mmCIF file of C-alpha atoms in Angstrom:
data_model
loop_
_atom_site.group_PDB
_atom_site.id
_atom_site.type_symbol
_atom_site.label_atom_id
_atom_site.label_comp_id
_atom_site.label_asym_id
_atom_site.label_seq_id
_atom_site.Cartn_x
_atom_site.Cartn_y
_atom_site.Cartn_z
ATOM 1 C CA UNK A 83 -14.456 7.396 -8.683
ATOM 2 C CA UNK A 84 -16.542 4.617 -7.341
ATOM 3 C CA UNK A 85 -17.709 6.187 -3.872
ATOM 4 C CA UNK A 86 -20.018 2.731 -3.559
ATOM 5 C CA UNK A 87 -18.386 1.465 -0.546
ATOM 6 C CA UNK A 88 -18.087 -2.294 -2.760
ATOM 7 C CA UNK A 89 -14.658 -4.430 -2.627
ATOM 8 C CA UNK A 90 -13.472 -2.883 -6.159
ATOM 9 C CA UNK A 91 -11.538 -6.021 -6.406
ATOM 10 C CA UNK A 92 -14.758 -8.530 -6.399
ATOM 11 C CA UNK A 93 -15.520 -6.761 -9.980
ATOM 12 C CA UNK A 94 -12.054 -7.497 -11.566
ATOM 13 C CA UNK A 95 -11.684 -11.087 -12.760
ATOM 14 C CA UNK A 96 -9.603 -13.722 -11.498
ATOM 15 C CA UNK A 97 -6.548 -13.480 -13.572
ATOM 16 C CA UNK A 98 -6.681 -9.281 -12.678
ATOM 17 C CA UNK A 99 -6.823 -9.215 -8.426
ATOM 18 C CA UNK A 100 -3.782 -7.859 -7.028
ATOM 19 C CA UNK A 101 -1.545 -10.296 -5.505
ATOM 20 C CA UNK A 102 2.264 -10.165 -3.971
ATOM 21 C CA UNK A 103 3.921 -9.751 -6.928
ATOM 22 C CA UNK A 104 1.424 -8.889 -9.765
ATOM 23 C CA UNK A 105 1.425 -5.931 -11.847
ATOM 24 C CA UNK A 106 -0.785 -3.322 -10.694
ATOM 25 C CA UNK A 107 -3.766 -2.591 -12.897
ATOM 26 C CA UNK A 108 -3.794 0.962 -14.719
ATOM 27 C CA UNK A 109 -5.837 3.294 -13.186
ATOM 28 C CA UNK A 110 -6.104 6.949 -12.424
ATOM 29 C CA UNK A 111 -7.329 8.708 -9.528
ATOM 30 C CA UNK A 112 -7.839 12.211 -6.893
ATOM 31 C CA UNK A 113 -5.183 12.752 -5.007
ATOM 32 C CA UNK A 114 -4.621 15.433 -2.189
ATOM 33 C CA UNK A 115 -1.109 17.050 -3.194
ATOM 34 C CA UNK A 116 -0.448 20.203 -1.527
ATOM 35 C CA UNK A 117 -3.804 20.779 -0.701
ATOM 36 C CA UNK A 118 -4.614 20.781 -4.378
ATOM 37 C CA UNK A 119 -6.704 18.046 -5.244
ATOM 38 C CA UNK A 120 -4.711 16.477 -8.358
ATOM 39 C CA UNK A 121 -5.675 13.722 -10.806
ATOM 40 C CA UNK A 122 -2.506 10.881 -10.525
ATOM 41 C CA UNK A 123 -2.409 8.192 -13.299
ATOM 42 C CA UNK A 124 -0.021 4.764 -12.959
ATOM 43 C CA UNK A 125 0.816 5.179 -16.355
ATOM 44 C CA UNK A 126 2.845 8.249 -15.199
ATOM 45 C CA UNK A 127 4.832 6.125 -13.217
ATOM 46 C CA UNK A 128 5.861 3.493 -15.742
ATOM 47 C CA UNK A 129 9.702 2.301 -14.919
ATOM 48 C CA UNK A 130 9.650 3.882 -12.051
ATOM 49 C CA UNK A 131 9.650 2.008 -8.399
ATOM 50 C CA UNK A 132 6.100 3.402 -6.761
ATOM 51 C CA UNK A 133 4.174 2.631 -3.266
ATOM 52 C CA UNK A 134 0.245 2.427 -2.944
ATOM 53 C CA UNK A 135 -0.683 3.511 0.128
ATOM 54 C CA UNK A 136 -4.393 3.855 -0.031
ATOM 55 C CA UNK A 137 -6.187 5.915 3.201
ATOM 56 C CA UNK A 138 -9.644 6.556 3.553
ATOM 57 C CA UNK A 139 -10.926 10.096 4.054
ATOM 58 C CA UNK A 140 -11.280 10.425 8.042
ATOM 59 C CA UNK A 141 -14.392 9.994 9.710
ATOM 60 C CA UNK A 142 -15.720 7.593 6.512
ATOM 61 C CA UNK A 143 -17.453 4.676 6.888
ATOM 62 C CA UNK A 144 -14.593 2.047 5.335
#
């Protein structure tokens, strides 16, 4: 997990940066499920319809 506090999306090339719609990249992640931290993959998710809702931890610098 890149805890660098960077724009993640100034290290992807052009052709890659998320735009209205573009494919997502693959990725995998920590989640909070339950109160169990979990590991959740976009490759689980393939044909499926999915949001991204992305939230900082509270009280982090963002």
């Amino acid at each position: 997990m890149d805890t660098s506090g960077g724009n993640a999306s100034e290290k992807l090339p052009a052709e890659d940066k998320l735009a209205p719609g573009n494919k997502a990249p693959l990725f995998s992640a920590e989640a909070l499920s339950d109160n169990q931290v979990v590991t959740v993959n976009l490759e689980d998710y393939k044909g499926k319809w999915l949001i991204l809702f992305f939230y900082p931890a509270d009280f982090t610098p963002v």
